[in-house]
Coordinates of C-alpha atoms and ligand atoms in Angstrom, one line a residue:
M1 CA -80.7 58.0 -63.9
I2 CA -84.4 57.0 -64.3
Y3 CA -84.7 54.7 -67.3
N4 CA -88.4 54.8 -67.9
E5 CA -90.8 57.6 -66.9
V6 CA -93.3 55.0 -65.7
E7 CA -91.0 54.6 -62.6
T8 CA -92.1 58.0 -61.4
A9 CA -95.8 57.8 -62.4
P10 CA -98.4 59.0 -59.9
R11 CA -99.6 55.9 -58.0
S12 CA -103.2 56.4 -59.2
E13 CA -102.0 56.1 -62.9
L14 CA -100.0 53.1 -62.0
R15 CA -103.0 51.5 -60.3
E16 CA -105.1 51.9 -63.5
L17 CA -102.4 50.2 -65.5
Q18 CA -102.2 47.4 -63.0
D19 CA -106.0 46.9 -63.0
E20 CA -106.0 46.7 -66.8
R21 CA -103.0 44.3 -67.0
L22 CA -104.2 42.1 -64.1
Q23 CA -107.6 41.7 -65.8
E24 CA -105.8 40.7 -69.0
T25 CA -103.5 38.3 -67.2
V26 CA -106.5 36.6 -65.5
E27 CA -108.2 36.3 -68.8
T28 CA -105.2 34.7 -70.5
A29 CA -104.7 32.3 -67.6
Y30 CA -108.3 31.3 -67.7
E31 CA -108.5 30.9 -71.5
E32 CA -105.1 29.4 -72.2
V33 CA -103.9 27.5 -69.2
P34 CA -106.1 24.5 -68.2
F35 CA -104.2 24.4 -64.8
Y36 CA -105.4 27.9 -64.0
R37 CA -108.8 27.5 -65.5
E38 CA -109.5 24.6 -63.1
L39 CA -108.4 26.6 -60.1
L40 CA -110.3 29.7 -61.1
E41 CA -113.5 27.8 -61.8
E42 CA -113.2 26.1 -58.4
R43 CA -113.3 29.6 -56.9
G44 CA -116.1 30.8 -59.2
I45 CA -113.9 33.4 -60.8
T46 CA -114.6 34.4 -64.4
P47 CA -112.5 36.9 -66.3
D48 CA -115.5 39.2 -67.1
E49 CA -116.4 39.6 -63.5
F50 CA -112.9 40.0 -62.2
R51 CA -112.3 43.7 -61.5
G52 CA -108.6 44.0 -61.0
V53 CA -106.3 44.6 -58.0
E54 CA -109.2 45.0 -55.6
D55 CA -110.1 41.3 -56.3
I56 CA -106.5 39.9 -56.2
T57 CA -106.9 38.1 -53.0
D58 CA -109.7 36.0 -54.5
L59 CA -107.1 34.5 -56.9
P60 CA -105.4 31.2 -56.1
F61 CA -101.8 31.0 -55.1
T62 CA -99.2 29.4 -57.4
T63 CA -96.4 27.4 -55.7
K64 CA -93.2 25.9 -56.7
E65 CA -94.8 22.5 -56.5
D66 CA -97.3 23.6 -59.2
F67 CA -94.3 24.2 -61.5
R68 CA -93.0 20.7 -60.7
D69 CA -96.5 19.1 -61.2
T70 CA -97.0 20.7 -64.6
Y71 CA -93.4 20.1 -65.7
P72 CA -92.2 20.9 -68.3
D73 CA -94.7 23.1 -70.0
G74 CA -98.1 22.7 -68.4
M75 CA -98.3 26.4 -67.4
F76 CA -97.4 27.8 -70.8
A77 CA -100.1 30.1 -72.2
V78 CA -98.8 30.1 -75.8
D79 CA -98.0 27.6 -78.5
H80 CA -94.4 26.4 -78.8
D81 CA -93.8 28.3 -82.0
E82 CA -94.3 31.5 -80.1
V83 CA -91.8 30.6 -77.4
R84 CA -88.5 32.3 -78.2
R85 CA -86.5 31.2 -75.2
I86 CA -86.5 28.7 -72.4
H87 CA -84.7 29.0 -69.0
A88 CA -84.8 26.8 -66.0
S89 CA -84.2 27.2 -62.3
S90 CA -82.1 24.5 -60.8
G91 CA -84.0 23.0 -57.9
T92 CA -81.8 21.2 -55.4
T93 CA -84.2 18.4 -55.5
G94 CA -86.5 17.0 -58.3
K95 CA -87.1 18.5 -61.7
P96 CA -86.1 22.1 -62.5
K97 CA -88.8 24.7 -63.0
I98 CA -89.0 25.4 -66.8
V99 CA -89.8 29.0 -67.8
A100 CA -90.6 30.4 -71.2
Y101 CA -90.5 33.8 -72.9
T102 CA -92.1 35.2 -76.1
D103 CA -90.5 38.0 -78.1
D104 CA -92.5 40.5 -76.1
D105 CA -91.5 38.9 -72.8
L106 CA -87.8 39.2 -73.8
D107 CA -88.4 42.9 -74.6
V108 CA -89.9 43.5 -71.2
W109 CA -87.2 41.5 -69.5
K110 CA -84.3 43.5 -71.0
E111 CA -86.1 46.7 -70.3
V112 CA -86.6 46.0 -66.6
V113 CA -83.0 44.9 -66.2
A114 CA -81.9 48.2 -67.9
R115 CA -84.1 50.0 -65.3
C116 CA -82.3 48.1 -62.6
L117 CA -78.8 49.0 -63.9
A118 CA -79.8 52.7 -64.3
A119 CA -81.3 52.6 -60.7
G120 CA -78.0 51.2 -59.5
G121 CA -76.1 54.2 -61.0
V122 CA -74.8 52.4 -64.2
E123 CA -74.7 54.7 -67.2
P124 CA -74.7 54.2 -70.9
G125 CA -71.1 53.9 -72.0
D126 CA -70.0 52.1 -68.8
T127 CA -68.3 48.7 -69.0
V128 CA -70.1 46.0 -67.2
Q129 CA -68.4 42.6 -66.5
N130 CA -71.2 40.0 -66.3
A131 CA -70.1 37.3 -64.0
Y132 CA -73.5 35.6 -63.5
G133 CA -73.6 32.1 -65.1
Y134 CA -74.8 31.9 -68.7
G135 CA -77.0 29.0 -69.7
L136 CA -80.3 27.9 -68.3
F137 CA -79.8 30.1 -65.2
T138 CA -81.5 33.5 -65.9
G139 CA -78.7 35.5 -64.3
G140 CA -76.2 35.6 -67.3
Q141 CA -78.6 36.2 -70.2
G142 CA -80.9 38.4 -68.1
L143 CA -78.1 40.8 -67.1
H144 CA -76.5 40.6 -70.6
Q145 CA -79.5 41.9 -72.5
G146 CA -80.3 44.6 -69.9
I147 CA -76.7 45.9 -70.1
E148 CA -77.0 46.1 -73.9
E149 CA -80.4 47.7 -73.7
L150 CA -79.1 50.4 -71.4
G151 CA -76.3 51.2 -73.9
A152 CA -73.5 50.0 -71.8
T153 CA -70.7 47.6 -72.8
V154 CA -71.1 44.0 -71.7
I155 CA -68.2 41.6 -71.0
P156 CA -69.9 38.3 -71.1
I157 CA -67.4 36.3 -69.1
G158 CA -70.0 34.4 -67.0
G159 CA -69.2 32.6 -63.8
G160 CA -65.8 31.2 -62.7
Q161 CA -62.4 31.8 -64.4
T162 CA -61.6 34.0 -61.4
Q163 CA -58.1 35.0 -62.3
R164 CA -59.2 35.9 -65.8
Q165 CA -62.0 38.0 -64.3
I166 CA -59.5 40.0 -62.4
E167 CA -57.2 40.5 -65.3
L168 CA -60.1 41.7 -67.4
L169 CA -61.3 44.0 -64.6
Q170 CA -57.8 45.5 -64.8
D171 CA -57.2 45.5 -68.5
L172 CA -60.7 46.6 -69.7
E173 CA -61.1 49.0 -66.7
S174 CA -64.6 47.7 -66.0
D175 CA -66.8 50.1 -64.1
V176 CA -69.2 47.5 -62.8
I177 CA -69.3 43.8 -62.1
A178 CA -72.5 41.8 -61.8
C179 CA -72.1 38.7 -59.6
T180 CA -73.4 37.0 -56.5
P181 CA -72.3 38.6 -53.1
S182 CA -70.3 35.5 -52.2
Y183 CA -68.4 35.7 -55.5
A184 CA -67.6 39.3 -55.0
L185 CA -65.8 38.4 -51.8
Y186 CA -64.0 35.5 -53.5
L187 CA -62.9 37.8 -56.3
D188 CA -61.3 40.0 -53.7
E189 CA -59.5 37.1 -52.0
T190 CA -58.2 35.9 -55.4
A191 CA -57.1 39.4 -56.4
E192 CA -55.1 39.6 -53.1
E193 CA -53.4 36.3 -53.9
M194 CA -52.5 37.7 -57.3
G195 CA -51.1 40.8 -55.6
I196 CA -53.8 43.1 -57.0
D197 CA -55.8 45.5 -54.9
L198 CA -59.3 45.8 -56.3
E199 CA -59.7 49.1 -54.5
E200 CA -57.1 50.6 -56.8
L201 CA -59.1 49.6 -60.0
P202 CA -61.7 51.8 -61.6
L203 CA -64.4 49.3 -60.6
S204 CA -67.1 51.4 -58.8
T205 CA -70.2 49.2 -58.5
V206 CA -71.1 45.6 -57.8
M207 CA -74.6 44.6 -58.9
F208 CA -75.1 41.7 -56.5
G209 CA -78.0 39.3 -56.3
A210 CA -79.3 35.8 -56.7
E211 CA -78.4 35.1 -53.0
P212 CA -79.2 36.7 -49.7
C213 CA -76.7 39.3 -48.4
T214 CA -77.0 40.7 -44.9
D215 CA -75.8 44.2 -44.1
P216 CA -72.4 43.1 -42.6
M217 CA -71.8 41.1 -45.7
R218 CA -72.6 44.1 -47.9
E219 CA -70.2 46.2 -45.8
A220 CA -67.5 43.7 -46.3
I221 CA -67.9 43.8 -50.1
E222 CA -68.0 47.6 -50.2
E223 CA -65.0 48.0 -48.0
R224 CA -62.8 45.3 -49.5
L225 CA -63.5 46.1 -53.2
G226 CA -63.9 49.8 -52.7
V227 CA -67.3 49.8 -54.5
N228 CA -70.9 50.7 -54.0
G229 CA -72.9 47.5 -53.6
I230 CA -76.3 47.5 -55.3
D231 CA -78.8 44.8 -54.7
I232 CA -80.7 43.3 -57.6
Y233 CA -83.5 40.8 -57.0
G234 CA -85.6 38.5 -59.2
L235 CA -86.6 34.9 -59.7
S236 CA -87.0 32.7 -62.8
E237 CA -90.6 31.9 -62.2
I238 CA -91.5 35.6 -62.5
I239 CA -88.9 36.7 -65.1
G240 CA -85.4 36.3 -63.7
P241 CA -83.3 39.2 -62.5
G242 CA -85.2 42.5 -62.9
V243 CA -88.1 42.3 -60.5
S244 CA -86.7 44.9 -58.2
N245 CA -83.6 46.9 -57.6
E246 CA -82.0 49.3 -55.2
C247 CA -81.7 53.0 -56.3
H248 CA -78.2 54.3 -55.7
E249 CA -79.5 57.7 -54.7
V250 CA -81.1 56.4 -51.5
Q251 CA -80.3 52.7 -51.1
D252 CA -83.0 52.0 -48.7
G253 CA -85.0 49.1 -50.2
L254 CA -85.5 47.7 -53.7
H255 CA -88.0 49.3 -56.0
I256 CA -90.3 46.7 -57.5
F257 CA -91.3 47.4 -61.1
E258 CA -95.0 47.3 -60.3
D259 CA -96.2 48.0 -63.8
H260 CA -95.0 44.4 -64.6
F261 CA -95.1 42.6 -61.2
Y262 CA -97.7 43.0 -58.6
P263 CA -96.4 42.4 -55.0
E264 CA -98.2 41.3 -51.9
V265 CA -96.8 40.2 -48.5
V266 CA -98.6 37.4 -46.7
D267 CA -98.2 35.4 -43.5
P268 CA -96.0 32.4 -44.6
S269 CA -98.0 30.0 -42.5
T270 CA -101.5 31.1 -43.2
G271 CA -101.3 32.9 -46.6
E272 CA -103.2 35.8 -45.1
P273 CA -102.2 39.2 -46.5
L274 CA -100.2 41.3 -44.0
P275 CA -100.5 45.0 -43.4
E276 CA -97.9 47.3 -44.9
G277 CA -94.7 47.3 -43.0
E278 CA -95.0 43.8 -41.6
E279 CA -92.5 41.2 -42.6
G280 CA -93.8 38.2 -44.4
E281 CA -93.6 36.1 -47.6
L282 CA -93.4 38.0 -50.9
V283 CA -96.1 37.0 -53.4
L284 CA -95.8 38.1 -57.0
T285 CA -98.2 38.2 -59.9
T286 CA -97.0 38.9 -63.4
L287 CA -98.9 41.7 -65.2
S288 CA -97.5 41.5 -68.7
K289 CA -96.0 38.0 -69.2
D290 CA -97.4 36.3 -72.3
A291 CA -95.7 32.9 -72.4
L292 CA -96.0 32.2 -68.7
P293 CA -98.5 34.3 -66.7
V294 CA -98.2 33.5 -63.0
L295 CA -100.8 34.3 -60.4
R296 CA -99.9 35.1 -56.8
Y297 CA -96.6 33.1 -56.8
R298 CA -95.4 32.2 -53.3
T299 CA -91.8 33.2 -53.7
G300 CA -90.7 31.9 -50.2
D301 CA -88.7 35.1 -49.8
L302 CA -89.2 37.1 -46.6
T303 CA -89.5 40.9 -46.9
T304 CA -91.5 44.0 -46.0
L305 CA -93.1 46.5 -48.4
N306 CA -92.7 50.2 -48.0
Y307 CA -95.0 52.6 -50.0
E308 CA -93.4 55.8 -48.7
E309 CA -92.2 58.2 -51.4
C310 CA -88.5 57.7 -52.1
D311 CA -86.2 60.7 -52.5
C312 CA -84.9 59.3 -55.8
G313 CA -88.3 60.2 -57.4
R314 CA -89.4 56.7 -58.1
T315 CA -93.0 56.1 -57.0
M316 CA -92.7 52.4 -57.1
V317 CA -93.0 50.5 -53.8
R318 CA -89.8 49.3 -52.1
M319 CA -89.1 45.9 -50.7
D320 CA -86.6 45.3 -48.0
N321 CA -83.6 43.4 -49.1
V322 CA -84.2 39.6 -48.7
T323 CA -82.0 38.0 -46.2
G324 CA -83.9 34.8 -45.8
R325 CA -86.6 32.5 -47.2
A326 CA -89.5 31.1 -45.3
D327 CA -88.2 27.6 -46.1
D328 CA -84.7 28.5 -44.7
L329 CA -86.1 28.4 -41.3
L330 CA -84.1 26.0 -39.2
I331 CA -85.9 24.3 -36.4
V332 CA -83.4 23.2 -33.8
R333 CA -84.7 21.4 -30.8
G334 CA -88.0 23.1 -31.4
A335 CA -86.6 26.6 -31.6
N336 CA -86.7 28.6 -34.8
V337 CA -83.7 30.4 -36.2
Y338 CA -82.9 31.8 -39.7
P339 CA -79.3 31.4 -41.0
S340 CA -79.2 35.2 -41.5
E341 CA -79.6 35.8 -37.8
I342 CA -76.5 33.7 -37.2
E343 CA -74.7 35.5 -40.0
D344 CA -75.6 38.9 -38.5
V345 CA -74.1 38.0 -35.1
V346 CA -71.0 36.3 -36.4
L347 CA -70.0 39.1 -38.8
E348 CA -70.2 41.7 -36.1
F349 CA -66.8 40.5 -35.0
E350 CA -63.6 42.0 -36.4
G351 CA -61.5 38.9 -36.1
V352 CA -63.5 36.7 -38.5
E353 CA -64.1 36.4 -42.2
P354 CA -67.6 36.6 -43.8
Q355 CA -67.2 32.8 -44.4
Y356 CA -69.1 30.4 -42.3
R357 CA -71.2 27.2 -42.5
I358 CA -73.9 25.7 -40.4
D359 CA -74.2 22.0 -39.9
L360 CA -77.3 20.3 -38.4
Y361 CA -77.2 16.7 -37.2
Q362 CA -79.5 14.4 -35.3
E363 CA -78.0 12.3 -32.5
D364 CA -80.1 10.2 -30.2
N365 CA -83.2 12.0 -31.5
L366 CA -81.8 15.3 -30.5
D367 CA -80.8 18.1 -32.9
R368 CA -77.3 19.3 -32.9
I369 CA -76.2 22.5 -34.5
E370 CA -72.6 23.3 -35.3
I371 CA -71.3 26.6 -36.6
T372 CA -68.0 26.9 -38.3
V373 CA -66.5 30.4 -38.9
E374 CA -63.2 31.4 -40.4
L375 CA -60.7 33.5 -38.6
A376 CA -59.6 36.6 -40.5
E377 CA -56.6 36.4 -42.7
G378 CA -53.4 36.8 -40.6
F379 CA -55.3 36.7 -37.3
T380 CA -52.9 37.1 -34.5
G381 CA -55.3 37.7 -31.5
D382 CA -56.5 35.3 -28.9
A383 CA -58.7 32.9 -30.8
D384 CA -60.0 31.3 -27.6
A385 CA -61.2 34.6 -26.2
L386 CA -62.8 35.4 -29.5
H387 CA -64.5 32.0 -29.6
D388 CA -66.0 32.6 -26.1
E389 CA -67.1 36.1 -27.0
I390 CA -68.9 35.0 -30.2
L391 CA -70.5 32.1 -28.4
E392 CA -71.7 34.3 -25.6
R393 CA -73.3 36.7 -28.2
L394 CA -74.9 33.8 -30.1
K395 CA -76.4 32.6 -26.8
N396 CA -77.9 36.0 -26.1
V397 CA -79.3 36.5 -29.5
L398 CA -80.5 33.0 -30.4
V399 CA -83.0 31.1 -28.3
F400 CA -80.6 28.2 -27.8
T401 CA -76.9 27.6 -27.5
P402 CA -75.1 26.1 -30.5
D403 CA -73.6 22.8 -29.6
E404 CA -70.3 23.7 -31.2
L405 CA -68.6 26.8 -32.5
D406 CA -65.4 26.2 -34.4
L407 CA -63.1 29.0 -35.4
V408 CA -61.0 27.6 -38.3
E409 CA -58.1 28.9 -40.2
Y410 CA -58.5 31.5 -43.0
G411 CA -59.3 29.7 -46.3
S412 CA -60.5 26.4 -44.9
I413 CA -64.2 26.8 -45.8
E414 CA -64.8 25.9 -49.4
R415 CA -65.6 28.8 -51.7
T416 CA -68.2 28.8 -54.4
E417 CA -66.9 29.9 -57.8
V418 CA -69.9 29.2 -59.9
G419 CA -73.5 29.3 -58.9
K420 CA -75.1 30.0 -55.5
V421 CA -73.3 29.6 -52.3
K422 CA -74.5 27.0 -49.8
R423 CA -74.0 27.7 -46.1
V424 CA -76.4 25.3 -44.4
Y425 CA -75.9 21.6 -44.4
D426 CA -78.8 19.7 -42.9
H427 CA -77.7 16.1 -42.3
R428 CA -80.8 15.2 -40.3
Ligands
DLL1 O1 -81.4 34.1 -58.9 C1 -82.4 35.5 -60.6 C2 -81.3 36.5 -60.4 C3 -80.1 36.4 -61.1 C4 -81.5 37.5 -59.5 C5 -79.1 37.4 -60.9 C6 -80.5 38.5 -59.3 C7 -79.3 38.4 -60.0 P1 -83.5 31.9 -59.4 O2 -82.3 31.1 -59.7 O3 -84.8 31.4 -59.9 O4 -83.3 33.3 -60.0 O5 -83.5 32.1 -57.8 C8 -84.5 33.0 -57.3 O6 -82.9 33.5 -55.5 O7 -86.4 33.5 -54.9 C9 -84.4 34.4 -53.8 O8 -84.6 33.4 -52.9 C10 -82.9 34.4 -54.3 N1 -82.6 35.7 -54.7 C11 -82.5 36.3 -55.9 N2 -82.1 37.6 -55.9 C12 -81.9 37.8 -54.6 C13 -81.4 39.0 -53.8 C14 -82.3 34.2 -59.7 N3 -81.1 40.1 -54.4 C15 -84.2 33.0 -55.8 N4 -81.3 38.8 -52.5 C16 -85.2 34.0 -55.1 C17 -81.7 37.7 -51.9 C18 -82.2 36.7 -53.8 N5 -82.1 36.6 -52.5

C-alpha cells in the first residue's frame, strides 16, 4: 500500500517541491539560528540569492560535533514554547545530541513512519508490537505514533522483557514486531528456550532498524522467525526512524522520503559529491523541519543512491541498506576493514550462529585483532576443521590475517536485550 500519493509523484514535481522547501529551510536557518547564519555568511550565501537544490553543494556541512558544540539547544530555530517534544541520541562518548520537534514536526514524523510501515506491507488493522525502546531514544515513540497514524494497533511494550514479548506475540497474535535485528534473533533464541516456535505464530513481518544488518543476518532472521524482514532507517538528528524504508513489493533498497529529506552521497574523506551509484557517506538536509532545520548533515552512514524507477510505483530514490559507518572503519596494522566485511564472511558458514565479537588490542606497538564467533546450537561437527575453513576464508577476503579466531560454545557471547548491539571492542 502506498500511504501518500507524493511517494509516486513525477520527479519534476518533486524537484519543484524540494527547491521551494530548501529555500525556506535556508532562510529559516539564516534568520533563526546564529550558528548557521555565521556559516552561511562566511560563504557569502544569502537566502534571497539561494536558488534551491542546484545550489545545495554551496551550503556548509553539519557534523555531529556541531550538535555537541551547540549543546543543548544552540541549533533550535524556534522559541522553547513552540517545542512540543525533545529526544536525544545517546552518544557513546560526551554529551548526547538533543533534538526538538514542534507540533508540525511531530505531524510530519508520524506521517513518514506511517509511510514506512505501509511500504513494509503493514496494513491498517494489523497489530504491531513495538519493541524499540521508549524514552529519549527516537525508536519507541517514533514507531508508536506512526503505527497509530497508519490505523494499526500498537502494543507499546518497548525494549526488553523478552519472555513477556513472546507471550504477547502469542496471545495477541501480533502480525508485526518492530525491533533491532539483533533483538529479533534474541527473541527467537528465547522463544526456543520457552519451547515456542515463532515460525508457528501469525507474526509475518519484522520492521528492523537502528543497527546495521548484513544480508546473511537478514536471512537468519527471516528463516528463524518465519517472517519477511523489512529495513527501516533513520537518525535522531534528522527526525528519528522514518527517513527511508524498504518496499515489500521489491525489497531492493530503501526509499528516502525526499519531499522531507534531501539526500546526497559524498566521499567520506574529502566531502566531494559522488556520482550516482558510487558508495559513500550519506548526507541529509531536512526540507520541512521547523524546530531543528539541519543542512547537509554528515550521517557517517555508508550507502549508494539508486534513482532507477522501482516496480512498486514509488518514484523516490532508493538507498542501499546501510551495513557500515565511515567511522566504523577499523585500521589494523595499516589495513582497512569494516566489521560488516568480517560479518559477511563468518555468516556464510552453516556451523556458526550470527553472534560474534571483534576485539582490537595493541601489543608492543602492533595491532592485534581477535574474532570470536559462536558455534551453532547443538553443533556436532568438527570444530577444528570449521575453524581452519573460516580462517582461510577470512585470510582470502581481508587484507590481513586475524591474529586469533575463537569458535566458542553456543550462548557464550553476551546478548543485547535493550538498545543497540555492540560487536567491536577497541581496547587500543
Ligand atoms: O536509531 C533511529 C531508528 C530507530 C531507526 C528505530 C530505525 C528504527 P539514532 O539512535 O540517532 O536513531 O541512530 C542513528 O543508527 O546513523 C545509523 O548508523 C544507525 N541506523 C539506524 N537505522 C539503521 C538501519 C535511530 N536501518 C544511527 N540500518 C544511524 C543500519 C541504521 N543502520
